[in-house]
XYZ file of C-alpha atoms in Angstrom:
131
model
C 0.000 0.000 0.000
C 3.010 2.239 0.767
C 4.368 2.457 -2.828
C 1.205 3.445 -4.130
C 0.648 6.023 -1.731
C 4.106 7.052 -2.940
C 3.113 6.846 -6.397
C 0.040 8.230 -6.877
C 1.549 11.526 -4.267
C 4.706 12.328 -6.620
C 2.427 11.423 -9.869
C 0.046 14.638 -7.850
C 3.403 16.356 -7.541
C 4.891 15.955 -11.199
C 1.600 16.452 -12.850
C 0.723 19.954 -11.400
C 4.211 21.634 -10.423
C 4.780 23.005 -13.683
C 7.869 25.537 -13.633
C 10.365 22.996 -12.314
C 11.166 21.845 -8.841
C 10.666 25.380 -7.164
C 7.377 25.261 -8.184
C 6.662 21.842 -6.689
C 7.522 23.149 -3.012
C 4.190 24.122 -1.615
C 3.246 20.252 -2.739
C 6.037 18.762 -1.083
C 5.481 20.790 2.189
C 2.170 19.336 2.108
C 3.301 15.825 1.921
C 5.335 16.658 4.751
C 2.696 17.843 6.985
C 0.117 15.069 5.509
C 2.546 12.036 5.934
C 5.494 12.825 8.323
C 7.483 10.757 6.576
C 10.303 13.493 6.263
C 10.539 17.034 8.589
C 10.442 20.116 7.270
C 14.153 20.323 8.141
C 14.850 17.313 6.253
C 13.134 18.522 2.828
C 14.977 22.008 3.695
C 18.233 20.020 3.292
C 17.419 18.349 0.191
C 16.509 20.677 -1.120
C 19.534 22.682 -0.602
C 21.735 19.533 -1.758
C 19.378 18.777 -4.715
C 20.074 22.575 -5.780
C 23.718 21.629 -5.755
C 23.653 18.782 -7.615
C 23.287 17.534 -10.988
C 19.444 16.489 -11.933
C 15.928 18.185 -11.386
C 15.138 19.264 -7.903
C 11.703 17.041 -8.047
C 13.494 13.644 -8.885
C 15.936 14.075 -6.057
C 13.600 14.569 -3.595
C 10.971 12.020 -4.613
C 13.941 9.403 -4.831
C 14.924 10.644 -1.709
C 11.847 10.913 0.141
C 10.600 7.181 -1.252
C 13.917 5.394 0.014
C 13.641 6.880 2.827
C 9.943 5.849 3.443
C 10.531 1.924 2.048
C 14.327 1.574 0.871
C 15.221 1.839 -2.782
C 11.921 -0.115 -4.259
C 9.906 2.906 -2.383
C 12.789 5.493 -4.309
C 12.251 3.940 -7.447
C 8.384 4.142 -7.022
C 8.413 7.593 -6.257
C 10.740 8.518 -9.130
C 8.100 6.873 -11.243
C 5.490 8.562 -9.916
C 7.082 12.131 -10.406
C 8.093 11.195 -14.061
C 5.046 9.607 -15.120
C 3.062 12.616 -16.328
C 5.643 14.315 -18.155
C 5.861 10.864 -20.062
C 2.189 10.689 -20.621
C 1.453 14.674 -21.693
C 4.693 14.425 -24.227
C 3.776 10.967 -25.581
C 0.040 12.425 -26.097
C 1.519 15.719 -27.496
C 3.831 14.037 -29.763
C 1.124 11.969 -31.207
C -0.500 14.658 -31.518
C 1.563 16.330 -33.233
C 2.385 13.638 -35.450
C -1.261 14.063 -36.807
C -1.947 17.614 -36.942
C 1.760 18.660 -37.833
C 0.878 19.914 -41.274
C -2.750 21.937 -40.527
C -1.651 25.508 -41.057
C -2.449 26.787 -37.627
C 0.009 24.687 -35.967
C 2.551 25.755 -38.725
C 2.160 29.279 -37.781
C 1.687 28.853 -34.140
C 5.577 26.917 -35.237
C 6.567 30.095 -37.230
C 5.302 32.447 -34.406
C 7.030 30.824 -31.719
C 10.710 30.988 -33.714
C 11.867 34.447 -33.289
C 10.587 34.273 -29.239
C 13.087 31.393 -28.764
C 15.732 32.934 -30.869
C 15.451 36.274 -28.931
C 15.595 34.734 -25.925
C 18.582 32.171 -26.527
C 20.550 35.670 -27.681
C 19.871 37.484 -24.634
C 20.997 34.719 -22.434
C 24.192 34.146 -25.019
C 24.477 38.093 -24.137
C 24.169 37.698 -20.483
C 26.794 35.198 -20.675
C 28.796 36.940 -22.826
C 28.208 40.113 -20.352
C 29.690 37.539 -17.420
């Protein structure tokens, strides 16, 4: 029962924190104060180490958080769960995709988007060069 609680709470936790693992802090506070499976002190710190270390801020913790809840079958669960929906929604919008890639409003939505993601790639070459 464990490792689907784990699951289906990091699947909650990688579905709706969209904007990275910042974003996903209110969520994992929560789990904290729902479960007490970690303090408050502890998330603070892995936080702080998953900042410093290579990999997204929402797999460390959920690997973290799982092994420590039921050893490395509970981290690999809750890895899973955290994953799983950015699987699902690119798998979906890749099909997607697939199908609709040639109806002209996804061409210019395409077209549109180009000089946005050029202009921003320059001004962070620029703020690097600036460094």
């Amino acid at each position: 029962m464990i490792y689907l609680i784990l699951y289906l709470e990091f699947f909650k936790i990688g579905l709706f924190a969209i904007g990275g693992g910042l974003a996903s802090l209110p969520f994992l506070r929560e789990l904290v104060d729902k479960y007490g499976w970690i303090t408050h002190e502890q998330l603070a710190n892995m936080i702080a180490i998953s900042e410093s270390t290579p990999g997204a801020i929402g797999i460390n913790v959920a690997t973290y958080v799982g092994n420590e809840v039921a050893g490395p079958l509970g981290g690999l669960v809750a890895t899973l769960g955290e994953v799983s929906p950015s699987i699902i929604v690119i798998t979906v919008l890749a099909r997607a995709l697939q199908t609709y890639s040639t109806h002209p409003l996804v061409q210019g939505g395409f077209a549109a988007v180009r000089p946005a993601v050029a202009g921003l790639i320059g001004a962070v070459a620029y703020e690097l060069a600036q460094n």
